[in-house]
XYZ file of N, CA, C and O in Angstrom:
504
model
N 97.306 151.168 -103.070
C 98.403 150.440 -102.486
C 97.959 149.022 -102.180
O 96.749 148.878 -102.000
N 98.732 147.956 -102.091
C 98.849 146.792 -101.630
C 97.864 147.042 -100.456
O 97.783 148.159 -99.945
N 97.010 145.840 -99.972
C 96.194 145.540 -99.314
C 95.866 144.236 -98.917
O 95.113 143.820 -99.798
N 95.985 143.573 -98.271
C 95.276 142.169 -97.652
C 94.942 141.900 -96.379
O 95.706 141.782 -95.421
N 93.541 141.790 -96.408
C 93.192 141.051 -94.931
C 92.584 140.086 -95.180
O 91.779 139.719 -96.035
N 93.458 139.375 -93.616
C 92.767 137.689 -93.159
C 91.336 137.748 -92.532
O 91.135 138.837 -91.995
N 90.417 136.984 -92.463
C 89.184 137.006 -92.089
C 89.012 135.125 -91.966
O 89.586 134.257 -92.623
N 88.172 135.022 -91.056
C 88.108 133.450 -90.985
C 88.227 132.685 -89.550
O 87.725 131.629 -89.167
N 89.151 133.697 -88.853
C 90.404 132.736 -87.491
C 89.399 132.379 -86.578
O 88.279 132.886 -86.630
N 89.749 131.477 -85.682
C 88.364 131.334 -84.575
C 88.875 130.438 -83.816
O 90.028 130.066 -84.034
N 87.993 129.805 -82.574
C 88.407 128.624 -82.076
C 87.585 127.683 -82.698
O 86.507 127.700 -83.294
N 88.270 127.009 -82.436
C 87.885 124.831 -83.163
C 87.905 124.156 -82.162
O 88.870 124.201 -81.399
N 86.899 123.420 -81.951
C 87.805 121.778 -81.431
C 89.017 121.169 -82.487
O 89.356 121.565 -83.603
N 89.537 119.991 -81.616
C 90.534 119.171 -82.566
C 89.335 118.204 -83.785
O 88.166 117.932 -83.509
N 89.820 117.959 -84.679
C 88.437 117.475 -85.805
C 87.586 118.430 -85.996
O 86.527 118.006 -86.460
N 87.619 119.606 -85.817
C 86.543 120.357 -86.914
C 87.143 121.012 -88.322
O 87.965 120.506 -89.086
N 86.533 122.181 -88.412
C 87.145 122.660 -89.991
C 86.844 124.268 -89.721
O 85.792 124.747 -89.300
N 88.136 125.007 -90.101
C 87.742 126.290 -90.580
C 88.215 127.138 -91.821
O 89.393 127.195 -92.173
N 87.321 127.702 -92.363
C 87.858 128.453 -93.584
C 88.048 129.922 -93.776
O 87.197 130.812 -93.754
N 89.486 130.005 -93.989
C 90.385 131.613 -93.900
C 90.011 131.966 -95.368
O 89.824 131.215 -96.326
N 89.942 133.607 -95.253
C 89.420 134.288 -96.334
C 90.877 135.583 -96.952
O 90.660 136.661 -96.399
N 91.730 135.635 -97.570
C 92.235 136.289 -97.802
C 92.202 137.234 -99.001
O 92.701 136.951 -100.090
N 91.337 138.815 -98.612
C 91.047 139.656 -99.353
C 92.122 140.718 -99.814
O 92.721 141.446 -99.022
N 92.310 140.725 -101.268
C 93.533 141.365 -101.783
C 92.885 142.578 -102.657
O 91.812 142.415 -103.238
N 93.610 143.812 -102.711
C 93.228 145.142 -102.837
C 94.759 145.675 -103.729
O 95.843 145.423 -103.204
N 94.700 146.432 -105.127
C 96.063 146.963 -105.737
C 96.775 146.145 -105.792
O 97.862 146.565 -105.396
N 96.811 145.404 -105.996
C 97.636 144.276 -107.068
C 96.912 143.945 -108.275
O 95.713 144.015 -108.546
N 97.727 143.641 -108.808
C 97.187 143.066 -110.301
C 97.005 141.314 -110.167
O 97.820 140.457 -110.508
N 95.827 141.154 -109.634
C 95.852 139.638 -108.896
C 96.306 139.048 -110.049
O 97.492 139.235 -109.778
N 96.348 138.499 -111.095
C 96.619 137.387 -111.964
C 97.912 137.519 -112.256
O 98.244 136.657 -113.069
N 99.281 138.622 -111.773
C 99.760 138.372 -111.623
C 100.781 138.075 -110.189
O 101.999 138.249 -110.216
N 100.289 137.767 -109.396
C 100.613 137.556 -108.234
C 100.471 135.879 -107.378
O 99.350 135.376 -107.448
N 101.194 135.344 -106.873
C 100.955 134.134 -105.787
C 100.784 134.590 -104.431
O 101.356 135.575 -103.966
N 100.249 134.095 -104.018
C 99.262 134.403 -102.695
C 99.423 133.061 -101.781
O 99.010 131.974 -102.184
N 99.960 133.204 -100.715
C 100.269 132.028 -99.727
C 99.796 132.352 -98.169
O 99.889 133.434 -97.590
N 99.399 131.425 -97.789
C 99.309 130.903 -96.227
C 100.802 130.870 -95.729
O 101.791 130.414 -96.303
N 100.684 131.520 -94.424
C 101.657 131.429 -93.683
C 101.367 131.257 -92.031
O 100.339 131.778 -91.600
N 102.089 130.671 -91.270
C 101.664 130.695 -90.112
C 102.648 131.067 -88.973
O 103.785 131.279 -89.394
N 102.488 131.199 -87.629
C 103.451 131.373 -86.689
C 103.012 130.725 -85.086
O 102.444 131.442 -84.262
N 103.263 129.706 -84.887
C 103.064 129.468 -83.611
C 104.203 130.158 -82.478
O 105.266 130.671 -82.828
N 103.639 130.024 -80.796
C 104.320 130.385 -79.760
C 105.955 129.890 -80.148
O 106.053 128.679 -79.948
N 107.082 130.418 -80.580
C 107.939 129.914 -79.705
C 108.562 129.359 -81.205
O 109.476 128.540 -81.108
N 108.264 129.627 -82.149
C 108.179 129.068 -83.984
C 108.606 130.107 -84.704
O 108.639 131.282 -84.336
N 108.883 129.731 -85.581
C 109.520 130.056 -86.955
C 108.201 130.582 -88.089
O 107.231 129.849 -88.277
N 108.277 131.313 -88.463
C 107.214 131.141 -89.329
C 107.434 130.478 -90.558
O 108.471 130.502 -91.221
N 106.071 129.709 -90.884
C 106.635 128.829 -91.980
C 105.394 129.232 -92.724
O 104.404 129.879 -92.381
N 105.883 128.429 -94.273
C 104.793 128.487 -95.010
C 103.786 127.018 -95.046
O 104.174 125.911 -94.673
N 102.363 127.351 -95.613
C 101.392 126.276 -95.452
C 101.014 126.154 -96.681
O 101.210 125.112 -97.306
N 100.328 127.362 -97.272
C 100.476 126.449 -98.595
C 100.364 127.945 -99.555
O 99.799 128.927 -99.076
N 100.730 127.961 -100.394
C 100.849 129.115 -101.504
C 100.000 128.097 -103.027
O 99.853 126.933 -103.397
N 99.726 129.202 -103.364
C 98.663 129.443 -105.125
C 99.566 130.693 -105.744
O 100.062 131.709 -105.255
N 99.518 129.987 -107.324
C 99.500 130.506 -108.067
C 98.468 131.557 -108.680
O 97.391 130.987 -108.859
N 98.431 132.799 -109.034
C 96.952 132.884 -109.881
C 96.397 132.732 -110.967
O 95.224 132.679 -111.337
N 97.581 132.655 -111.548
C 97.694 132.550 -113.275
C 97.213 131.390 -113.860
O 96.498 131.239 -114.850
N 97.894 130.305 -112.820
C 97.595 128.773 -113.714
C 97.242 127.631 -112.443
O 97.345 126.423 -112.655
N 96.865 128.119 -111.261
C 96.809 127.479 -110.141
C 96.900 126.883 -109.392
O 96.159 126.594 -108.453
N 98.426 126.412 -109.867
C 99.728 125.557 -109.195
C 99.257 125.863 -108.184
O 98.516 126.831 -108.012
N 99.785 124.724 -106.988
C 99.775 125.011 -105.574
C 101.131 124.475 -105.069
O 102.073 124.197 -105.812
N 101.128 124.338 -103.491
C 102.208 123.974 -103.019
C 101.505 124.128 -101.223
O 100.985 125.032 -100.568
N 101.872 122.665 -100.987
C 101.023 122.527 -99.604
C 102.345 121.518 -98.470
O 102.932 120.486 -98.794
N 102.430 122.069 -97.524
C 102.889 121.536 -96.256
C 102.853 120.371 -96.642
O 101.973 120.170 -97.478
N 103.547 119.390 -96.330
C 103.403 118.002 -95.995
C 103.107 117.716 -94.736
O 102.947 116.506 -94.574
N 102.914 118.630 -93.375
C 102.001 118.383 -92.236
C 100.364 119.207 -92.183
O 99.638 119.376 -91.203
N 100.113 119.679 -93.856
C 98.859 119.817 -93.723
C 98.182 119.127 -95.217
O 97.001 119.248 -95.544
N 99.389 118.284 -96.119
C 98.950 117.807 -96.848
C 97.771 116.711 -96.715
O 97.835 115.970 -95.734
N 96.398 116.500 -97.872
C 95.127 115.908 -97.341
C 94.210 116.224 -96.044
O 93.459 115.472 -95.423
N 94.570 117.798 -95.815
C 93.585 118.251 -94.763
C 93.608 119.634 -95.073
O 92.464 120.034 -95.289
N 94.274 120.318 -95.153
C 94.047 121.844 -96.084
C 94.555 121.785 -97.416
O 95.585 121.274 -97.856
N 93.381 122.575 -98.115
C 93.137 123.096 -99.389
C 93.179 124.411 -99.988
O 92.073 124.948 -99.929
N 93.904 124.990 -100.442
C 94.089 126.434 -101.084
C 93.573 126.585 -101.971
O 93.562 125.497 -102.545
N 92.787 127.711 -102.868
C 91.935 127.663 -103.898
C 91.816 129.638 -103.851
O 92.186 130.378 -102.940
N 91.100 130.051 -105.331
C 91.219 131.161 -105.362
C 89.953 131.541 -106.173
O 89.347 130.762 -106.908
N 89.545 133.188 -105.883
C 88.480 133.230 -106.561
C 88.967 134.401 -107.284
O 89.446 135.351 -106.665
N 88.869 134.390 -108.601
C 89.489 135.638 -109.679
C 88.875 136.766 -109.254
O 89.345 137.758 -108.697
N 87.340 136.395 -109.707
C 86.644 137.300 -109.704
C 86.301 138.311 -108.476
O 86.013 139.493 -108.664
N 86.375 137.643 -107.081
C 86.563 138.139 -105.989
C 88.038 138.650 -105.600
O 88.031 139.324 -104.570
N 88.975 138.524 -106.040
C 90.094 138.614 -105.766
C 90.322 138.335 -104.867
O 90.973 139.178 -104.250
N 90.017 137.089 -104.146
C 90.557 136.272 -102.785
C 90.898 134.925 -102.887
O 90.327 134.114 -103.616
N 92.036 134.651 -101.990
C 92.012 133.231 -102.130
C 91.862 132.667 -100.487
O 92.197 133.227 -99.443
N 91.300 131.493 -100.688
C 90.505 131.017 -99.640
C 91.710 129.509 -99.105
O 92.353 128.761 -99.841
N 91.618 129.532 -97.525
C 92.234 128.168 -96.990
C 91.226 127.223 -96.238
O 91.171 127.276 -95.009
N 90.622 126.570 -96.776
C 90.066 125.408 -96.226
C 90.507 124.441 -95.270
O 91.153 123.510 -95.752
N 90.315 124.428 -94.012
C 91.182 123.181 -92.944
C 90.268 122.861 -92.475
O 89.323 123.444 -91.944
N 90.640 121.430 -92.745
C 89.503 120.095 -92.082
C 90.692 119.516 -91.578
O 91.864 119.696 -91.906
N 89.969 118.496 -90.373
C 90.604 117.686 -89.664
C 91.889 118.518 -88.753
O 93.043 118.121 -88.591
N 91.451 119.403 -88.395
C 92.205 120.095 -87.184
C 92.843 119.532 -85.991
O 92.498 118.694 -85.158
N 93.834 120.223 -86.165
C 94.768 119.489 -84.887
C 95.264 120.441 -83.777
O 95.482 121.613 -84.083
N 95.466 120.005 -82.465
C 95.687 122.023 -81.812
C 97.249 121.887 -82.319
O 97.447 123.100 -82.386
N 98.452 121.335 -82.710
C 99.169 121.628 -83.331
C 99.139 122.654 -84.505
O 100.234 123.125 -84.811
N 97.959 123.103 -85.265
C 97.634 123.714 -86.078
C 97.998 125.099 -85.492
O 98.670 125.964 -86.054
N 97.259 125.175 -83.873
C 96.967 126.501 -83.679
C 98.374 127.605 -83.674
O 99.548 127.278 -83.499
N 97.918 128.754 -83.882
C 98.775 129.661 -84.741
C 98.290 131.303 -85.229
O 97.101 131.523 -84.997
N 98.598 131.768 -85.485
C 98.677 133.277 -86.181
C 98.883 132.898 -87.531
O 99.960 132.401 -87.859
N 97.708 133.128 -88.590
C 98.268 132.731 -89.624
C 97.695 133.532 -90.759
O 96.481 133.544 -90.963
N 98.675 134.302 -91.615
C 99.027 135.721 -92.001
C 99.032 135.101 -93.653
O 99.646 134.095 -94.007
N 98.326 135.833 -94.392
C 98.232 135.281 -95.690
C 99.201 136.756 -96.659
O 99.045 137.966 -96.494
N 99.905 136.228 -97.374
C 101.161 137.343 -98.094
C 101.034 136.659 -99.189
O 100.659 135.503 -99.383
N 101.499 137.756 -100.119
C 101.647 137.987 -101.747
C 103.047 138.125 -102.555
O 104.078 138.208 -101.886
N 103.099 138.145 -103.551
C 104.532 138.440 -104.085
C 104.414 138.060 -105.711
O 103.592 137.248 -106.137
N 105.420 138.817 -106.587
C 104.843 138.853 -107.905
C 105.410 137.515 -108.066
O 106.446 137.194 -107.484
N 104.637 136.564 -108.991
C 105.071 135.324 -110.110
C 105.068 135.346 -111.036
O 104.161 134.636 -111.471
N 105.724 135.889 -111.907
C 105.861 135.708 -113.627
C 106.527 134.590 -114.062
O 106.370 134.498 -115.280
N 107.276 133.595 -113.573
C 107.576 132.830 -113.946
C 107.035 131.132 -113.880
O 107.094 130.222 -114.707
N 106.288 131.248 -111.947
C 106.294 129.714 -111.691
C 105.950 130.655 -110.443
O 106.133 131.851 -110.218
N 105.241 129.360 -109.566
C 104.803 129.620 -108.282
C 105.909 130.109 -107.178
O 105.753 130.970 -106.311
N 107.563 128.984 -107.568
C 108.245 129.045 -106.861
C 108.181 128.790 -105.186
O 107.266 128.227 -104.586
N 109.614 129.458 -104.511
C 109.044 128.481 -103.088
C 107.999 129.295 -102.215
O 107.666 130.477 -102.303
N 107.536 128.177 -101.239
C 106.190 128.884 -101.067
C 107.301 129.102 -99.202
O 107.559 128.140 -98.479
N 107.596 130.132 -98.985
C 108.420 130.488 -98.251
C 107.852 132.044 -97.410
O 107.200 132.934 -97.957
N 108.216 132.029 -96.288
C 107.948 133.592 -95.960
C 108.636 134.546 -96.354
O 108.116 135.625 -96.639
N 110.345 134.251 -96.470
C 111.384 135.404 -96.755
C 111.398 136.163 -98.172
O 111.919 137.219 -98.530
N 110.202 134.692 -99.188
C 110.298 135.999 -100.525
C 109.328 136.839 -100.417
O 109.556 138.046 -100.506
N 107.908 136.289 -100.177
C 106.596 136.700 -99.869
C 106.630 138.563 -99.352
O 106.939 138.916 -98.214
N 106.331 139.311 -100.220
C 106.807 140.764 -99.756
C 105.498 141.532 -98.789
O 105.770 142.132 -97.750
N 103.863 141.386 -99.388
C 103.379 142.354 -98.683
C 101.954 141.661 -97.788
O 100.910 141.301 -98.332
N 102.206 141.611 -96.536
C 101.904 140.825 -95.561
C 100.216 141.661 -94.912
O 99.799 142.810 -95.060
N 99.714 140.648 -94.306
C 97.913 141.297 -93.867
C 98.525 140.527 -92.583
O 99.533 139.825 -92.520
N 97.454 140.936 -91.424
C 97.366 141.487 -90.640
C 97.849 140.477 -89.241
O 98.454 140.419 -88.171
N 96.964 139.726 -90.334
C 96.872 137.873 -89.319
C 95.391 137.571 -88.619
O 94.751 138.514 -88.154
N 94.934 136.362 -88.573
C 94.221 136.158 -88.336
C 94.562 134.832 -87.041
O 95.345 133.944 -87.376
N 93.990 134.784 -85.724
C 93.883 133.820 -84.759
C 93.543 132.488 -85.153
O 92.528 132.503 -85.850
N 94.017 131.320 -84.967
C 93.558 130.042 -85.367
C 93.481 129.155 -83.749
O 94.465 129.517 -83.104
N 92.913 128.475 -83.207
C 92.696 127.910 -81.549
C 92.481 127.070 -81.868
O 91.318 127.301 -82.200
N 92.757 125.318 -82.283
C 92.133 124.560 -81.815
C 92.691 123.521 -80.785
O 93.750 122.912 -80.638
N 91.371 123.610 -80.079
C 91.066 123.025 -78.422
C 91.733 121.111 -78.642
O 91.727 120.602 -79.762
N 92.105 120.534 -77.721
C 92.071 119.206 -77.613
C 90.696 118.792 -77.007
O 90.439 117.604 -76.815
């Protein structure tokens, strides 16, 4: 069955960097997109940035564009979120989900995104 856990979450100061690990289990990774998602206190959950696996389109926030990076490892079947330059605006619950792409990355959204991990804590301090 479908499987993903987040690994990574922690506290930060504001200006440091941390990197989320999202491990995927029964899927057929190459065909699947794999996205960052987050949820702060009192928020909406939104998306941060989604990958393709096939051809490695991305699709990134424009409030985390030039400071997080999405990237994927085939062979591990994980894809990884890189955040530098942290802001405690960042901080959040942030839940990495899957969903099939045969066509195109499409939107990088929570409501299509079908099978969701666990979440991982994100803190950063001012």
């Amino acid at each position: 069955e479908v499987q993903l856990v987040e690994s990574g979450g922690g506290l930060v100061q504001a200006g440091g960097s941390l990197r989320l690990s999202c491990a995927s289990s029964g899927i057929t990774f190459d065909d699947y997109a794999i996205g960052w998602f987050r949820q702060a206190p009192g928020k909406e959950r939104e998306g941060v940035s989604c990958i393709r696996i096939s051809d490695g389109s991305t699709h990134e926030a424009d409030s985390v564009k030039g400071r997080f990076t999405i990237s994927r490892d085939n062979a591990e079947r994980r894809v990884y979120l890189q955040m530098n330059s942290l802001k405690p605006e960042d901080t959040a619950v942030y839940y990495c989900a899957a969903k099939i792409a045969p066509y195109g990355l499409g939107p990088c959204g929570p409501r299509v995104y079908d099978y969701w991990g666990q979440g991982t804590q994100v803190t950063v301090s001012s």
